[in-house]
Short mmCIF file of C-alpha atoms in Angstrom, two decimals:
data_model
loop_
_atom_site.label_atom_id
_atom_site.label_comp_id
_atom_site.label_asym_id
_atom_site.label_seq_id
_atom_site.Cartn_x
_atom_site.Cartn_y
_atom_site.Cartn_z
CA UNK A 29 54.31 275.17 113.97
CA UNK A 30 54.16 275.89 110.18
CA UNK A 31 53.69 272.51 108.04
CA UNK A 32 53.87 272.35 104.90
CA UNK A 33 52.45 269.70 102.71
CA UNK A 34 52.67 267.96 99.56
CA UNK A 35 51.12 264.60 97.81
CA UNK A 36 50.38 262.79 95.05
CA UNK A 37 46.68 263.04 94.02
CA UNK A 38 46.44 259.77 92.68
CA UNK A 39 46.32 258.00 95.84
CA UNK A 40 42.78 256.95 96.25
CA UNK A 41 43.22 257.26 100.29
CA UNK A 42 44.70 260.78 100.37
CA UNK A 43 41.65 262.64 101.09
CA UNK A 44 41.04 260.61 103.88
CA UNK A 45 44.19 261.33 105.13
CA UNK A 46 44.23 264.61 104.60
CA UNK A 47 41.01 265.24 106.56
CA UNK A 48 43.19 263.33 109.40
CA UNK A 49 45.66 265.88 108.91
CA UNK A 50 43.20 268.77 109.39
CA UNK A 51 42.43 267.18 112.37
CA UNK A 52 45.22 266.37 113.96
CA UNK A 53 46.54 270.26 112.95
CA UNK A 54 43.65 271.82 115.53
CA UNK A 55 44.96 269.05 118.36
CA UNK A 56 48.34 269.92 117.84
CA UNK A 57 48.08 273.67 116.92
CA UNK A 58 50.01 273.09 113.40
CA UNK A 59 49.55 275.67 110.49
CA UNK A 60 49.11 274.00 107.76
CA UNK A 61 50.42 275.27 103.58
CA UNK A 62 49.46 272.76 100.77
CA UNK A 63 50.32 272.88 97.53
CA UNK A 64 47.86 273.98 95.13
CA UNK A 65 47.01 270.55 93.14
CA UNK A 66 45.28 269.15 96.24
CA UNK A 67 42.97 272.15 97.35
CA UNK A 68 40.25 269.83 96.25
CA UNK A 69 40.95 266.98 98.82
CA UNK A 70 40.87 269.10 101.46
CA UNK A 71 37.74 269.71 103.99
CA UNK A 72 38.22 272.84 104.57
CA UNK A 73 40.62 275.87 102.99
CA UNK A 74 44.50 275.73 103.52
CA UNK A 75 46.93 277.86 102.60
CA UNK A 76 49.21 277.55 99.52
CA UNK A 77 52.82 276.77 100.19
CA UNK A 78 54.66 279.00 98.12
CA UNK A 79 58.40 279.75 97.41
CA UNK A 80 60.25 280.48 100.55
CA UNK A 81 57.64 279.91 103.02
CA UNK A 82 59.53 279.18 106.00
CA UNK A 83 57.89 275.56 107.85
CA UNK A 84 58.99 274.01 110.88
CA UNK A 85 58.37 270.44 108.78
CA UNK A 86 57.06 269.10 105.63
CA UNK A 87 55.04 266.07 105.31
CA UNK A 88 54.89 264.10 101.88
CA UNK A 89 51.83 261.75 101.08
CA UNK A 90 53.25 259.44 98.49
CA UNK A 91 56.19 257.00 97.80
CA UNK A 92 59.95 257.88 97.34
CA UNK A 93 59.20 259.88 94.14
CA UNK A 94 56.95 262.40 95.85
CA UNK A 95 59.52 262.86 98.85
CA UNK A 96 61.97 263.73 96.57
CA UNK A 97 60.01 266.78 94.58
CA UNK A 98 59.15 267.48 98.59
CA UNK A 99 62.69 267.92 99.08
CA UNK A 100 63.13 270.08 95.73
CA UNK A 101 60.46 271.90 96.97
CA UNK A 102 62.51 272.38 100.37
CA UNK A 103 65.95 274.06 98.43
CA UNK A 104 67.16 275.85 101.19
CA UNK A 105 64.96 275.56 103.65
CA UNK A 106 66.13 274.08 106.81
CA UNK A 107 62.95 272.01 107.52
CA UNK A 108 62.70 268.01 108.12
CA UNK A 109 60.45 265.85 105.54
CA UNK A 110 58.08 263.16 107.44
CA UNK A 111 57.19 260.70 104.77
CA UNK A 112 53.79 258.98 104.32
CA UNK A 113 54.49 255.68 102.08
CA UNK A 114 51.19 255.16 99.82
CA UNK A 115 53.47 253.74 97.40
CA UNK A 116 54.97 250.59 96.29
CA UNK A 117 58.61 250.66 97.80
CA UNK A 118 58.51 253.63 100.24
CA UNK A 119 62.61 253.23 100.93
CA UNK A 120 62.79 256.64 102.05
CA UNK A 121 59.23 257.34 104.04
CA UNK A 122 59.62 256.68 107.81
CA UNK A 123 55.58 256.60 108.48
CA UNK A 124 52.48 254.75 107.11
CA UNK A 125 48.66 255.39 106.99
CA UNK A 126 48.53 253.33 110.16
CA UNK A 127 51.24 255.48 112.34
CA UNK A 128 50.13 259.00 110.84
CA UNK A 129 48.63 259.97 114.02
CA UNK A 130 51.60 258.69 116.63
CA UNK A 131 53.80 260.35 113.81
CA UNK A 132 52.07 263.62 113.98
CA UNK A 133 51.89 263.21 117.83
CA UNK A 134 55.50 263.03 117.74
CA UNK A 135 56.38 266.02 115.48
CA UNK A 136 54.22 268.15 117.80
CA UNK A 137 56.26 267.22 120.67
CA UNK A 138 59.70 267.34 119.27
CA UNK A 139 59.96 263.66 120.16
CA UNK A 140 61.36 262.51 117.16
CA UNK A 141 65.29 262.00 115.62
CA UNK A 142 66.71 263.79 112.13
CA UNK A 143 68.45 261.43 109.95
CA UNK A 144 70.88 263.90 107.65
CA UNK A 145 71.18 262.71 104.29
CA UNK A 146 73.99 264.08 101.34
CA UNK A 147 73.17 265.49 98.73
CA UNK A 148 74.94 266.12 95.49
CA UNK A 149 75.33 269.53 93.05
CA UNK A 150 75.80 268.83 89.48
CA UNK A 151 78.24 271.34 87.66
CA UNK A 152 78.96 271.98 83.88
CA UNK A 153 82.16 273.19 82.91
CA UNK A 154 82.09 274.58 79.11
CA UNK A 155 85.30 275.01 77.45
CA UNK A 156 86.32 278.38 77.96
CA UNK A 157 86.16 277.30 82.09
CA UNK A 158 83.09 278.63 82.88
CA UNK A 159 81.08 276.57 85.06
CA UNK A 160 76.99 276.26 85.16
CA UNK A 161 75.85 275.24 88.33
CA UNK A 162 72.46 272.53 88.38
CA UNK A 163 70.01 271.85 90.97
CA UNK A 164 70.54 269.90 94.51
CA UNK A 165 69.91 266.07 93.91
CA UNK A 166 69.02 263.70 96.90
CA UNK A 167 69.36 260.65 94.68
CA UNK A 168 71.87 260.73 91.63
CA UNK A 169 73.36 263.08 89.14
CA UNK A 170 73.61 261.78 85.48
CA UNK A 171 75.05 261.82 82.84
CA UNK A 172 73.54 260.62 79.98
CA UNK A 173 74.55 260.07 76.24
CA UNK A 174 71.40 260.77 74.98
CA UNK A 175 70.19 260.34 71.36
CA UNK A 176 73.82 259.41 70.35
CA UNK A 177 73.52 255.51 68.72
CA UNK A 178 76.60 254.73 70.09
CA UNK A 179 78.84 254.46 73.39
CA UNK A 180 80.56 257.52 75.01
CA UNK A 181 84.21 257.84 76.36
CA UNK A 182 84.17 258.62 80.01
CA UNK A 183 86.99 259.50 82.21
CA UNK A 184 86.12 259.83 85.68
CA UNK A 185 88.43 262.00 87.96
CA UNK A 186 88.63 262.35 92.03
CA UNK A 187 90.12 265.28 93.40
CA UNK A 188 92.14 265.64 89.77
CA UNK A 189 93.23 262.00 89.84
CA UNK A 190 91.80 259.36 87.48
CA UNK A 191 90.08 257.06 89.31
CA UNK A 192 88.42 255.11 86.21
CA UNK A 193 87.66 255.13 82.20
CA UNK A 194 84.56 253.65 80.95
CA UNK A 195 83.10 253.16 77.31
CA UNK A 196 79.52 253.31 78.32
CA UNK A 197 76.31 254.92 77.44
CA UNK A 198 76.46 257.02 80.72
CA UNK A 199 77.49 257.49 84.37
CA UNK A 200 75.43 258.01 87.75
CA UNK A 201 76.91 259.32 90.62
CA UNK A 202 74.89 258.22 93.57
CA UNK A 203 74.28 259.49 96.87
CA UNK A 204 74.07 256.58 99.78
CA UNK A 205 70.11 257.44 99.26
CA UNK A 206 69.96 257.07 95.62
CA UNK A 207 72.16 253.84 95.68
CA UNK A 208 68.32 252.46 95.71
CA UNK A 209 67.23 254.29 92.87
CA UNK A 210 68.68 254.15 89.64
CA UNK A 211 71.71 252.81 90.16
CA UNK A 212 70.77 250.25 91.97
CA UNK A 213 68.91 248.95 88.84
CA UNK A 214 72.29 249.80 86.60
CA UNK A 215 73.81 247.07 88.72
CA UNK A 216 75.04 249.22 91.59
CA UNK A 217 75.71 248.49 95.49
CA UNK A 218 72.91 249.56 97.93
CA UNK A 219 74.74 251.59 100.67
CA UNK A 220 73.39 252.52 103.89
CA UNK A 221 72.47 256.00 104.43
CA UNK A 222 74.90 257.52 107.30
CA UNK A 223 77.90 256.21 105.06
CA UNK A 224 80.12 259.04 104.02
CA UNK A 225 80.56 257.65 100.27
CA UNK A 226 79.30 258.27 96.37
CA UNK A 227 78.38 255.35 94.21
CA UNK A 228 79.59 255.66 90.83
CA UNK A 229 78.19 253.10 88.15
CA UNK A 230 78.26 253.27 84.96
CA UNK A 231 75.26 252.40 82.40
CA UNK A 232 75.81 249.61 80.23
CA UNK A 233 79.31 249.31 80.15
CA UNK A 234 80.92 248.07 77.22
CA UNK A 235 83.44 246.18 79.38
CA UNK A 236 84.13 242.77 81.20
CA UNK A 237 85.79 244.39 83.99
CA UNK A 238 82.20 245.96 85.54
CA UNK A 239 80.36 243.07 86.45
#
């Protein structure tokens, strides 16, 4: 079973639970790809997880932020992400320091369920029609109206009907996993994940009607 692996180094406790890992991995029979910035906290050698490595699962040491550049890492790859909260909110890990092992017990077996999440692709369209596609996003795509000291006009459209006009100094367009993130501290709902729905809020609306 390949694993890959990926944390944040300023955890104080990751070492320790990395040489957990190690041993768990010779219990369980897992082969185990890190990537490079914590060689060091390792007790022994592991291989580097590079580019289109294909795992059976991925295991992030870390808080929401680092099981989102887990999933970046992912792209493609069909692979579940077991989350290790060290952090302060943790909204998307499903394990702790405390159930690594049972977690890791259940991984081996198979004894565990997938929860699917959406995710969103964020497109440009330049004037002469072309479109530049962006990366996958777990959370939210924004848009943003940068250095510009004012308010920009936004016109939002669903399927090619107008759905909304805001003067605003951006949009996010959440998925049911990001409505925790950034939105939610633009004012937005908090939906639960197996909903089949986008949050759209806008940022700082210069409006009554968005309260």
């Amino acid at each position: 079973m390949n694993v890959g692996v990926v944390g944040n180094p300023r955890y104080s406790d990751l070492r320790g639970l990395l040489t957990r890992l190690a041993q768990a991995a010779q219990r369980h029979r897992f082969t185990l790809f890190s990537e490079p910035e914590l060689a060091e906290l390792w007790p022994q050698p592991v291989a580097r997880l590079a580019d289109g490595e294909p795992l059976d699962l991925l295991i992030t040491f870390g808080g929401d932020g680092t099981l989102l550049r887990g999933a970046r890492l992912l792209a493609e790859r069909d692979a579940p992400i077991l989350g290790v909260n060290l952090g302060r909110m943790g909204f998307l890990t499903t394990a702790t320091p405390e159930t690594l092992d049972e977690a890791l017990a259940a991984a081996a077996s198979g004894s565990y369920e997938v929860d699917t999440r959406c995710a969103l692709e964020g497109r440009i369209r330049a004037p002469d029609g072309i479109e530049r596609p962006g990366p996958l996003a777990l959370n939210d795509v924004v848009l943003h109206k940068g250095g510009v000291a004012r308010v920009i006009g936004l016109r939002v459209l669903l399927k090619g009907e107008e759905i909304g006009r805001y003067s605003a100094d951006g949009i996010i367009v959440a998925t049911p996993t990001g409505s925790t993130a950034y939105s939610l501290s633009a004012g937005g709902p908090v939906v639960l994940p197996g909903v089949e729905a986008l949050v759209i809020t806008p940022i700082c609306p210069h409006t009554l009607a968005v309260r």
